[in-house]
Amino acid sequence: MSNRKIGVIADDFTGAGDAASMLKKSGQRVLLYTAVPQKAPADFDAVVIASKTRSVTPDQAVFEIEQILDFFNKIGITTIYFKYCSTFDSTPKGNIGVISDYLLETLDVPYTVLCPSFPENGRTVMEGHLYVDGVPLDQSPLRNHPLNPMWSSSIRELMKPQSQYPCYTVNMDTINQETIEEWKKRSRHFYLIPNYQNDQDAVKIANYFKDLPVLTGGSALLEFILDRKNSKEEVRRIHSQNSVILCGSCSKQTRIQIQYFKKNGGTLFPVSASQLSAQEMDVEKAGEFILNAKVPVLLYSDAVEKDMSVLRSKQGFESDAKIMEEFMSELARFCLEKQFDRIVVAGGETSGAVLKRLGFEQFTVGQSIAPGVPALIPHPSLDLCLILKSGNFGQDDFFIKALEDVYV
């Protein structure tokens, strides 16, 4: 179907960039928004909208999805893709199941797939279980996510508290329509969890299911949903004169990236929530350091140096996280006002706070700095480049790569 248009609902800001990068990789004309646009866009293959459904109540999530569906209907979207994290990081009261159920019910679709895999980043699914670099999710370092701890590797078990409908594991080499018809007789709606360990699996899944009106999963499958194109868009090279890195993530991979940046001569500036609460540190002081450094500075939360399982159990953990996010977002605004032309942000919640404070709602999608992490050029501030990454994404030298020239 050459006229297919896909609308992606991402459950957070970094997830939206992740999704857009995969669609861009397959040559699509991609538009990325952080809010439902006021007017219909022209000339596109895919529209990605960053929702805020990851960490809100189910009722709030459904309300936001309603607005997005109404917009997608108006612009002629034929396939809706609900994009969530490749580690399915959702608490028992999370919204992945809630939103997926709502999409199936509202659009009267009998079933869809659950495909959170991202093999290039070590996330795979086998026999209905999620693995991170070959280790079951709930035994991996990602089990200690500060906001959404990973309490099971079984996708079926993760869905049970959130969804009304059954899940079935499937092998793409043996799946058949007869079995699917039998499942339709058992339940009005249901989910299929295919094995997904590499791109060959992705191609099989896409070929079999891509005509479904609703699909769900991580970003990796998006590369294969639409027919690949040879993009004819003009490419320009962007060189940064003034860059800053704002790191709110406390993941293991972020810790490695910070240390790599330090070992290779990078300038670091740690900040603690206690400093901010006691007014021993503020945006002006941090901004003065960044301006006087004359080189790119990596400013980070010193919580990354501590045991997250201990921190999370302490009173005030959530309020400290909010204080840090607000500080990072205000510092990003400071840097923008001081004519910085590249802002790199690490951490999904931090990225969301930064984008909200900067106020940009539409982006051009450029090259990927790492799998799932594209360069973004906001409109109308076309001289600014934003690079927003989920804490667990990116190679060890990510922060160094993020400061190099990019192509958009």
Coordinates of C-alpha atoms in Angstrom, one line a residue:
M1 CA 0.0 0.0 0.0
S2 CA 2.0 3.0 -1.3
N3 CA -0.4 5.6 0.3
R4 CA -0.1 4.3 3.8
K5 CA 0.5 6.9 6.5
I6 CA 1.5 6.0 10.0
G7 CA 0.7 7.9 13.1
V8 CA 2.9 7.1 16.1
I9 CA 1.8 7.8 19.7
A10 CA 5.0 7.7 21.9
D11 CA 4.6 7.5 25.7
D12 CA 7.3 10.1 26.4
F13 CA 9.6 12.6 24.7
T14 CA 12.7 10.5 24.2
G15 CA 10.5 7.7 23.0
A16 CA 9.1 10.0 20.3
G17 CA 12.6 10.9 19.1
D18 CA 13.5 7.2 19.1
A19 CA 10.5 6.3 17.0
A20 CA 11.1 9.2 14.6
S21 CA 14.8 8.1 14.1
M22 CA 13.7 4.6 13.0
L23 CA 11.2 5.9 10.5
K24 CA 13.8 8.3 9.2
K25 CA 16.2 5.4 8.8
S26 CA 13.8 3.8 6.4
G27 CA 13.7 6.9 4.3
Q28 CA 10.3 8.3 5.4
R29 CA 9.3 11.9 5.6
V30 CA 8.8 12.2 9.3
L31 CA 7.2 15.0 11.4
L32 CA 7.7 15.1 15.1
Y33 CA 5.5 17.0 17.5
T34 CA 5.4 17.4 21.3
A35 CA 1.7 18.3 21.2
V36 CA -1.2 17.8 18.9
P37 CA -0.8 20.4 16.1
Q38 CA -3.4 23.1 15.5
K39 CA -3.4 22.4 11.7
A40 CA -2.9 19.4 9.5
P41 CA 0.7 19.0 8.2
A42 CA 1.5 18.7 4.5
D43 CA 3.7 16.2 2.8
F44 CA 4.5 13.4 5.2
D45 CA 4.7 9.6 5.5
A46 CA 4.7 9.5 9.3
V47 CA 3.7 11.7 12.1
V48 CA 5.1 11.1 15.6
I49 CA 3.5 12.7 18.6
A50 CA 5.2 12.7 22.0
S51 CA 2.5 12.1 24.6
K52 CA 2.9 12.4 28.4
T53 CA 1.1 9.1 29.1
R54 CA 4.0 7.2 30.7
S55 CA 3.7 8.6 34.2
V56 CA 0.1 9.9 34.5
T57 CA -3.1 8.2 35.7
P58 CA -5.0 5.9 33.4
D59 CA -7.8 8.4 33.0
Q60 CA -5.4 11.1 32.0
A61 CA -3.6 8.8 29.6
V62 CA -6.9 7.9 27.9
F63 CA -8.0 11.5 27.6
E64 CA -4.7 12.4 25.9
I65 CA -5.0 9.4 23.5
E66 CA -8.5 10.6 22.5
Q67 CA -7.2 13.9 21.4
I68 CA -4.4 12.3 19.3
L69 CA -6.8 9.8 17.7
D70 CA -9.1 12.6 16.7
F71 CA -6.2 14.4 15.0
F72 CA -4.9 11.3 13.3
N73 CA -8.4 10.7 11.9
K74 CA -8.5 14.2 10.4
I75 CA -5.1 13.8 8.6
G76 CA -5.8 10.4 7.1
I77 CA -3.6 8.1 9.2
T78 CA -4.1 4.5 8.2
T79 CA -1.9 2.8 10.8
I80 CA -1.6 3.7 14.4
Y81 CA 1.5 2.6 16.3
F82 CA 1.7 2.9 20.1
K83 CA 5.3 3.2 21.0
Y84 CA 6.5 2.3 24.5
C85 CA 9.9 1.5 26.0
S86 CA 11.8 -1.5 24.7
T87 CA 12.1 -2.7 28.3
F88 CA 8.3 -2.4 28.8
D89 CA 9.0 -0.4 32.0
S90 CA 5.6 -0.2 33.5
T91 CA 4.5 -0.6 37.1
P92 CA 1.4 -2.8 37.8
K93 CA -0.6 0.4 37.6
G94 CA 1.1 1.5 34.4
N95 CA -0.6 2.5 31.2
I96 CA 0.8 0.3 28.4
G97 CA -2.1 -2.2 28.8
V98 CA -4.7 0.5 29.5
I99 CA -3.8 2.4 26.3
S100 CA -3.5 -0.7 24.2
D101 CA -6.9 -1.9 25.3
Y102 CA -8.4 1.5 24.6
L103 CA -7.0 1.5 21.0
L104 CA -8.4 -2.0 20.3
E105 CA -11.8 -1.2 21.7
T106 CA -12.2 2.3 20.2
L107 CA -11.0 1.3 16.7
D108 CA -12.8 -2.0 16.9
V109 CA -9.7 -4.0 16.2
P110 CA -9.7 -7.7 17.4
Y111 CA -6.0 -8.0 18.1
T112 CA -2.6 -6.6 17.8
V113 CA 1.0 -7.4 18.6
L114 CA 3.2 -6.5 21.6
C115 CA 6.8 -6.0 20.2
P116 CA 9.0 -4.1 22.7
S117 CA 12.2 -5.6 21.2
F118 CA 15.2 -3.4 20.2
P119 CA 17.9 -5.9 19.2
E120 CA 20.5 -3.3 18.3
N121 CA 20.3 -2.1 21.9
G122 CA 20.3 -5.6 23.3
R123 CA 16.5 -5.8 24.0
T124 CA 15.0 -9.0 22.7
V125 CA 11.9 -11.2 23.2
M126 CA 11.8 -15.0 23.3
E127 CA 8.8 -17.1 24.3
G128 CA 7.1 -14.1 25.7
H129 CA 9.9 -13.0 28.0
L130 CA 12.0 -9.8 27.7
Y131 CA 15.8 -10.0 27.8
V132 CA 18.5 -7.3 28.1
D133 CA 21.8 -8.5 26.6
G134 CA 20.6 -12.1 27.1
V135 CA 19.6 -11.6 30.8
P136 CA 15.9 -11.7 31.8
L137 CA 14.7 -8.2 32.3
D138 CA 13.9 -8.6 36.0
Q139 CA 17.4 -9.8 36.7
S140 CA 19.2 -7.1 34.6
P141 CA 20.5 -3.8 35.9
L142 CA 17.4 -2.1 34.4
R143 CA 15.3 -3.7 37.1
N144 CA 16.2 -0.8 39.3
H145 CA 14.7 2.0 37.2
P146 CA 14.0 4.9 39.6
L147 CA 10.4 5.5 38.4
N148 CA 9.3 2.2 36.8
P149 CA 11.2 -0.8 38.4
M150 CA 11.1 -3.9 36.1
W151 CA 9.4 -6.5 38.3
S152 CA 9.0 -9.3 35.7
S153 CA 10.4 -10.4 32.4
S154 CA 7.2 -12.0 31.3
I155 CA 5.2 -9.6 29.0
R156 CA 2.0 -11.6 29.8
E157 CA 2.6 -11.0 33.6
L158 CA 3.3 -7.4 33.0
M159 CA 0.1 -7.0 31.1
K160 CA -2.2 -8.8 33.5
P161 CA -2.7 -5.9 36.0
Q162 CA -3.2 -3.4 33.2
S163 CA -5.2 -5.1 30.5
Q164 CA -8.5 -6.9 30.3
Y165 CA -7.5 -9.2 27.5
P166 CA -5.3 -12.4 27.1
C167 CA -1.8 -12.5 25.6
Y168 CA -0.5 -15.4 23.4
T169 CA 3.1 -16.1 22.5
V170 CA 3.6 -16.9 18.8
N171 CA 6.4 -18.2 16.6
M172 CA 6.5 -16.4 13.2
D173 CA 7.6 -19.6 11.5
T174 CA 4.5 -21.5 12.5
I175 CA 1.8 -18.9 13.0
N176 CA -1.3 -19.3 10.9
Q177 CA -4.7 -17.7 10.4
E178 CA -6.6 -20.7 11.6
T179 CA -5.1 -20.3 15.1
I180 CA -5.8 -16.6 15.1
E181 CA -9.5 -17.3 14.2
E182 CA -9.7 -19.7 17.2
W183 CA -8.4 -17.0 19.5
K184 CA -11.0 -14.6 18.1
K185 CA -13.7 -17.0 19.2
R186 CA -12.3 -17.0 22.8
S187 CA -12.0 -13.3 23.3
R188 CA -13.3 -10.1 21.7
H189 CA -9.7 -8.7 21.9
F190 CA -6.3 -10.2 22.5
Y191 CA -2.5 -9.7 22.1
L192 CA 0.2 -11.7 20.3
I193 CA 3.7 -11.7 21.5
P194 CA 6.1 -12.8 18.7
N195 CA 9.7 -13.9 19.1
Y196 CA 11.8 -11.0 18.1
Q197 CA 15.6 -11.3 18.4
N198 CA 16.9 -9.7 15.2
D199 CA 16.0 -7.8 12.0
Q200 CA 15.0 -11.0 10.2
D201 CA 12.3 -11.5 12.9
A202 CA 11.3 -7.9 12.5
V203 CA 10.8 -8.4 8.7
K204 CA 8.6 -11.5 9.3
I205 CA 6.5 -9.6 11.9
A206 CA 6.1 -6.6 9.7
N207 CA 5.2 -8.6 6.6
Y208 CA 2.5 -10.6 8.5
F209 CA 1.0 -7.8 10.7
K210 CA 1.7 -4.4 9.0
D211 CA -1.8 -4.1 7.6
L212 CA -3.3 -4.2 11.1
P213 CA -4.8 -0.7 11.9
V214 CA -3.1 -0.8 15.4
L215 CA 0.4 -2.0 16.2
T216 CA 2.3 -1.6 19.5
G217 CA 5.9 -2.0 20.5
G218 CA 9.3 -0.4 20.8
S219 CA 10.8 1.7 18.1
A220 CA 12.8 -1.0 16.2
L221 CA 9.8 -2.5 14.4
L222 CA 9.0 0.9 12.9
E223 CA 11.9 0.7 10.5
F224 CA 10.2 -2.2 8.7
I225 CA 6.5 -1.2 8.7
L226 CA 6.4 1.2 5.7
D227 CA 8.1 0.4 2.4
R228 CA 11.7 1.6 2.4
K229 CA 12.3 4.8 0.4
N230 CA 15.4 6.6 -1.0
S231 CA 15.0 10.0 0.7
K232 CA 15.5 12.9 -1.6
E233 CA 15.4 15.6 1.1
E234 CA 18.3 18.1 1.0
V235 CA 20.9 17.3 3.7
R236 CA 22.7 20.0 5.6
R237 CA 25.7 19.8 7.9
I238 CA 25.4 21.5 11.4
H239 CA 28.5 22.5 13.3
S240 CA 28.1 23.6 16.9
Q241 CA 29.8 26.7 18.3
N242 CA 28.4 26.5 21.9
S243 CA 27.3 23.2 23.4
V244 CA 26.1 21.9 26.8
I245 CA 25.2 18.5 28.1
L246 CA 22.5 18.2 30.8
C247 CA 22.4 14.8 32.4
G248 CA 19.5 13.9 34.7
S249 CA 19.7 10.2 34.1
C250 CA 21.0 7.8 36.8
S251 CA 21.2 4.7 34.7
K252 CA 24.2 2.4 34.6
Q253 CA 24.9 3.2 31.0
T254 CA 24.8 7.0 31.7
R255 CA 27.3 6.4 34.5
I256 CA 29.6 4.7 32.0
Q257 CA 29.2 7.6 29.5
I258 CA 29.9 10.2 32.1
Q259 CA 33.2 8.4 33.1
Y260 CA 34.2 8.0 29.5
F261 CA 33.6 11.7 28.9
K262 CA 35.8 12.6 32.0
K263 CA 38.6 10.2 31.0
N264 CA 38.8 11.8 27.6
G265 CA 39.3 15.3 28.8
G266 CA 35.7 16.4 29.2
T267 CA 34.7 19.1 31.7
L268 CA 32.2 17.9 34.4
F269 CA 30.0 19.8 36.8
P270 CA 28.1 17.7 39.4
V271 CA 25.0 19.1 41.2
S272 CA 23.1 17.6 44.1
A273 CA 19.4 18.1 45.0
S274 CA 20.5 19.0 48.5
Q275 CA 22.6 21.9 47.1
L276 CA 19.6 23.1 45.2
S277 CA 17.2 22.8 48.1
A278 CA 19.6 24.7 50.4
Q279 CA 20.1 27.3 47.6
E280 CA 23.8 26.6 47.6
M281 CA 23.5 26.1 43.8
D282 CA 21.2 27.8 41.3
V283 CA 20.9 28.4 37.6
E284 CA 23.0 31.6 37.7
K285 CA 25.9 29.9 39.4
A286 CA 25.9 26.9 37.1
G287 CA 25.4 29.1 34.1
E288 CA 28.4 31.2 35.1
F289 CA 30.5 28.1 35.2
I290 CA 29.3 26.9 31.8
L291 CA 30.0 30.3 30.2
N292 CA 33.4 30.7 31.7
A293 CA 34.5 27.2 30.8
K294 CA 34.8 28.1 27.1
V295 CA 34.4 24.4 26.3
P296 CA 31.3 22.1 26.4
V297 CA 30.4 21.2 30.0
L298 CA 28.6 18.0 31.1
L299 CA 26.5 19.0 34.1
Y300 CA 25.0 16.0 35.9
S301 CA 23.0 15.0 39.0
D302 CA 25.4 13.5 41.5
A303 CA 22.7 10.9 42.3
V304 CA 24.2 8.9 39.4
E305 CA 27.2 8.2 41.7
K306 CA 25.0 6.7 44.4
D307 CA 23.1 3.4 44.9
M308 CA 19.7 4.0 43.3
S309 CA 18.0 1.2 45.3
V310 CA 19.0 3.0 48.5
L311 CA 18.1 6.5 47.2
R312 CA 14.7 5.4 46.0
S313 CA 13.8 4.1 49.5
K314 CA 14.6 7.4 51.2
Q315 CA 11.9 9.9 52.0
G316 CA 11.9 12.8 49.6
F317 CA 13.3 10.9 46.6
E318 CA 10.6 12.0 44.2
S319 CA 10.6 15.6 45.3
D320 CA 14.4 15.7 44.9
A321 CA 14.0 14.3 41.3
K322 CA 11.5 17.0 40.5
I323 CA 13.8 19.7 41.9
M324 CA 16.6 18.4 39.7
E325 CA 14.4 18.2 36.6
E326 CA 13.2 21.8 37.2
F327 CA 16.8 23.0 37.6
M328 CA 17.9 21.2 34.4
S329 CA 15.0 22.7 32.4
E330 CA 15.7 26.2 33.7
L331 CA 19.4 25.8 32.9
A332 CA 18.5 24.7 29.3
R333 CA 16.4 27.9 29.0
F334 CA 19.4 29.9 30.3
C335 CA 21.7 28.3 27.6
L336 CA 19.2 29.0 24.9
E337 CA 19.0 32.7 25.9
K338 CA 22.8 32.8 25.8
Q339 CA 22.8 31.6 22.2
F340 CA 24.0 28.0 22.8
D341 CA 23.3 26.1 19.5
R342 CA 23.4 22.6 20.8
I343 CA 21.8 21.2 24.0
V344 CA 22.3 17.5 24.8
V345 CA 20.0 16.0 27.4
A346 CA 20.2 12.5 29.0
G347 CA 17.2 11.0 30.7
G348 CA 13.6 10.6 29.6
E349 CA 12.0 12.7 32.4
T350 CA 14.7 15.3 32.2
S351 CA 14.2 15.6 28.4
G352 CA 10.5 16.0 28.9
A353 CA 11.0 18.8 31.4
V354 CA 13.5 20.6 29.2
L355 CA 11.3 20.5 26.1
K356 CA 8.3 21.7 28.1
R357 CA 10.4 24.7 29.4
L358 CA 11.8 25.5 26.0
G359 CA 8.3 25.4 24.5
F360 CA 9.1 23.9 21.1
E361 CA 6.4 21.7 19.6
Q362 CA 7.6 20.7 16.1
F363 CA 10.9 19.2 14.9
T364 CA 12.9 18.2 11.9
V365 CA 14.5 14.8 12.4
G366 CA 18.2 14.5 11.5
Q367 CA 20.8 11.7 11.7
S368 CA 21.0 9.4 14.6
I369 CA 23.8 9.9 17.1
A370 CA 23.1 6.4 18.5
P371 CA 20.4 3.8 17.7
G372 CA 17.1 5.6 18.7
V373 CA 18.7 9.0 19.4
P374 CA 18.3 11.5 16.5
A375 CA 19.4 15.0 16.2
L376 CA 16.3 17.3 16.4
I377 CA 16.0 20.8 14.9
P378 CA 13.1 22.7 16.5
H379 CA 10.9 25.0 14.6
P380 CA 11.1 28.0 14.3
S381 CA 14.6 28.0 16.0
L382 CA 16.4 26.4 13.1
D383 CA 19.9 27.3 14.5
L384 CA 19.5 25.1 17.5
C385 CA 20.2 21.3 17.6
L386 CA 18.7 19.2 20.4
I387 CA 19.8 15.7 21.2
L388 CA 17.6 13.9 23.7
K389 CA 18.4 10.4 24.9
S390 CA 16.9 7.8 27.2
G391 CA 19.2 7.1 30.0
N392 CA 20.0 3.5 28.9
F393 CA 20.7 4.4 25.3
G394 CA 23.9 5.2 23.5
Q395 CA 27.4 3.8 23.3
D396 CA 30.1 4.5 25.9
D397 CA 31.4 7.6 23.9
F398 CA 27.9 8.9 23.3
F399 CA 28.5 12.4 24.9
I400 CA 31.6 12.9 22.7
K401 CA 29.7 11.8 19.6
A402 CA 26.8 14.1 20.5
L403 CA 29.2 17.1 20.2
E404 CA 30.3 16.3 16.7
D405 CA 28.9 17.7 13.4
V406 CA 25.5 16.3 12.6
Y407 CA 23.5 16.1 9.3
V408 CA 19.8 17.0 9.0

